[in-house]
PDB file of C-alpha atoms in Angstrom:
ATOM      1  CA  GLY A   5     -92.384 265.410 211.824  1.00  0.00           C
ATOM      2  CA  ALA A   6     -95.160 268.053 211.595  1.00  0.00           C
ATOM      3  CA  LEU A   7     -94.799 268.010 207.878  1.00  0.00           C
ATOM      4  CA  ARG A   8     -95.097 264.010 207.823  1.00  0.00           C
ATOM      5  CA  LEU A   9     -98.309 264.140 209.962  1.00  0.00           C
ATOM      6  CA  GLU A  10     -99.958 266.647 207.163  1.00  0.00           C
ATOM      7  CA  MET A  11     -99.266 263.831 204.480  1.00  0.00           C
ATOM      8  CA  CYS A  12    -100.636 261.547 206.440  1.00  0.00           C
ATOM      9  CA  SER A  13    -102.981 263.214 206.964  1.00  0.00           C
ATOM     10  CA  CYS A  14    -104.227 263.660 203.376  1.00  0.00           C
ATOM     11  CA  PHE A  15    -104.838 259.463 203.578  1.00  0.00           C
ATOM     12  CA  HIS A  16    -108.252 260.815 205.523  1.00  0.00           C
ATOM     13  CA  ALA A  17    -109.871 261.585 201.636  1.00  0.00           C
ATOM     14  CA  LEU A  18    -109.694 258.464 200.862  1.00  0.00           C
ATOM     15  CA  GLU A  19    -111.947 257.247 203.544  1.00  0.00           C
ATOM     16  CA  GLU A  20    -115.052 257.993 201.699  1.00  0.00           C
ATOM     17  CA  ASP A  21    -114.479 255.215 199.607  1.00  0.00           C
ATOM     18  CA  ALA A  22    -115.250 253.074 203.213  1.00  0.00           C
ATOM     19  CA  ASP A  23    -116.445 249.926 201.309  1.00  0.00           C
ATOM     20  CA  THR A  24    -112.539 249.203 200.045  1.00  0.00           C
ATOM     21  CA  ILE A  25    -110.418 251.293 202.636  1.00  0.00           C
ATOM     22  CA  PRO A  26    -110.567 250.408 206.537  1.00  0.00           C
ATOM     23  CA  GLN A  27    -111.186 253.491 208.621  1.00  0.00           C
ATOM     24  CA  LEU A  28    -107.772 255.377 209.149  1.00  0.00           C
ATOM     25  CA  GLU A  29    -106.712 257.194 211.978  1.00  0.00           C
ATOM     26  CA  VAL A  30    -103.461 259.290 211.683  1.00  0.00           C
ATOM     27  CA  SER A  31    -101.296 259.678 215.404  1.00  0.00           C
ATOM     28  CA  GLY A  32     -98.569 262.992 216.493  1.00  0.00           C
ATOM     29  CA  TRP A  33     -98.436 261.235 219.323  1.00  0.00           C
ATOM     30  CA  GLU A  34     -94.387 260.829 218.751  1.00  0.00           C
ATOM     31  CA  ILE A  35     -94.481 264.574 217.836  1.00  0.00           C
ATOM     32  CA  GLU A  36     -95.920 265.046 221.233  1.00  0.00           C
ATOM     33  CA  GLN A  37     -93.578 263.033 222.501  1.00  0.00           C
ATOM     34  CA  ALA A  38     -90.641 264.807 220.886  1.00  0.00           C
ATOM     35  CA  ALA A  39     -92.079 268.235 221.922  1.00  0.00           C
ATOM     36  CA  ALA A  40     -92.489 267.437 225.395  1.00  0.00           C
ATOM     37  CA  GLY A  41     -88.762 266.392 225.137  1.00  0.00           C
ATOM     38  CA  ASN A  42     -89.492 262.986 225.812  1.00  0.00           C
ATOM     39  CA  ARG A  43     -87.411 260.685 223.531  1.00  0.00           C
ATOM     40  CA  ASN A  44     -89.606 257.836 221.811  1.00  0.00           C
ATOM     41  CA  TYR A  45     -89.272 254.728 219.552  1.00  0.00           C
ATOM     42  CA  THR A  46     -92.074 253.727 217.009  1.00  0.00           C
ATOM     43  CA  VAL A  47     -92.457 250.368 218.437  1.00  0.00           C
ATOM     44  CA  LEU A  48     -93.651 252.035 221.707  1.00  0.00           C
ATOM     45  CA  THR A  49     -95.878 254.205 219.591  1.00  0.00           C
ATOM     46  CA  VAL A  50     -97.328 251.199 217.851  1.00  0.00           C
ATOM     47  CA  GLU A  51     -97.514 249.428 221.610  1.00  0.00           C
ATOM     48  CA  LYS A  52     -99.475 252.344 222.895  1.00  0.00           C
ATOM     49  CA  LEU A  53    -102.050 252.341 220.103  1.00  0.00           C
ATOM     50  CA  ALA A  54    -102.368 247.882 220.282  1.00  0.00           C
ATOM     51  CA  ARG A  55    -103.188 248.726 223.715  1.00  0.00           C
ATOM     52  CA  GLU A  56    -105.551 251.236 223.194  1.00  0.00           C
ATOM     53  CA  ASN A  57    -107.510 250.215 220.518  1.00  0.00           C
ATOM     54  CA  PRO A  58    -107.383 245.827 220.832  1.00  0.00           C
ATOM     55  CA  GLY A  59    -108.340 243.848 218.250  1.00  0.00           C
ATOM     56  CA  ALA A  60    -107.710 246.734 215.257  1.00  0.00           C
ATOM     57  CA  GLN A  61    -105.361 246.178 212.525  1.00  0.00           C
ATOM     58  CA  LEU A  62    -102.383 248.312 212.681  1.00  0.00           C
ATOM     59  CA  TYR A  63    -100.413 250.079 209.974  1.00  0.00           C
ATOM     60  CA  LEU A  64     -97.807 251.928 209.711  1.00  0.00           C
ATOM     61  CA  ALA A  65     -96.814 253.774 206.162  1.00  0.00           C
ATOM     62  CA  ILE A  66     -93.233 254.094 205.796  1.00  0.00           C
ATOM     63  CA  GLY A  67     -90.999 255.639 202.632  1.00  0.00           C
ATOM     64  CA  SER A  68     -88.899 253.235 200.494  1.00  0.00           C
ATOM     65  CA  ASP A  69     -85.632 254.878 202.057  1.00  0.00           C
ATOM     66  CA  MET A  70     -86.884 253.876 205.385  1.00  0.00           C
ATOM     67  CA  LEU A  71     -87.285 250.140 204.226  1.00  0.00           C
ATOM     68  CA  LEU A  72     -84.004 249.871 203.538  1.00  0.00           C
ATOM     69  CA  SER A  73     -82.649 250.380 207.172  1.00  0.00           C
ATOM     70  CA  PHE A  74     -85.672 249.061 208.876  1.00  0.00           C
ATOM     71  CA  ASP A  75     -83.830 246.022 210.175  1.00  0.00           C
ATOM     72  CA  GLY A  76     -81.641 248.677 212.163  1.00  0.00           C
ATOM     73  CA  TRP A  77     -84.886 250.197 213.708  1.00  0.00           C
ATOM     74  CA  HIS A  78     -85.213 249.354 217.909  1.00  0.00           C
ATOM     75  CA  ARG A  79     -87.271 246.862 218.122  1.00  0.00           C
ATOM     76  CA  TRP A  80     -88.566 246.019 214.534  1.00  0.00           C
ATOM     77  CA  GLN A  81     -89.048 242.875 214.716  1.00  0.00           C
ATOM     78  CA  ASP A  82     -92.288 243.989 216.955  1.00  0.00           C
ATOM     79  CA  ILE A  83     -93.320 246.160 214.911  1.00  0.00           C
ATOM     80  CA  LEU A  84     -93.733 243.669 212.380  1.00  0.00           C
ATOM     81  CA  ARG A  85     -96.012 241.730 214.685  1.00  0.00           C
ATOM     82  CA  LEU A  86     -97.866 243.956 215.885  1.00  0.00           C
ATOM     83  CA  ALA A  87     -98.340 246.146 212.489  1.00  0.00           C
ATOM     84  CA  HIS A  88     -98.111 245.795 208.833  1.00  0.00           C
ATOM     85  CA  LEU A  89     -96.124 247.823 206.722  1.00  0.00           C
ATOM     86  CA  VAL A  90     -97.302 250.017 203.816  1.00  0.00           C
ATOM     87  CA  VAL A  91     -94.830 251.384 202.307  1.00  0.00           C
TER      88      VAL A  91
END
C-alpha cells in the first residue's frame, strides 16, 4: 500500500511538462480506508473520485501482473467505464 503510493507519487515530477501531461493527483484514500479497518474495492475508490471530480478524466495505474487478473476484480467493467487503465 504505502510503497505503491510512494511510487505513484513520483509521477508528480512529470507535471512540469503541463502541455503534454494532464494534472495528476495520486490518491491515498484506499490506504486510509485499510488503516481504519474498512474493506474497500478499487471500483469504490474510482466512483468516489468520479463524484468528487465531475467531468475529469480518471486514470488507474496498475502493473502488468495485475492486468492478467483484472477481469477477476470486483466490478471491473465499471472501473473501465469510469477510468482509463495505465499499465
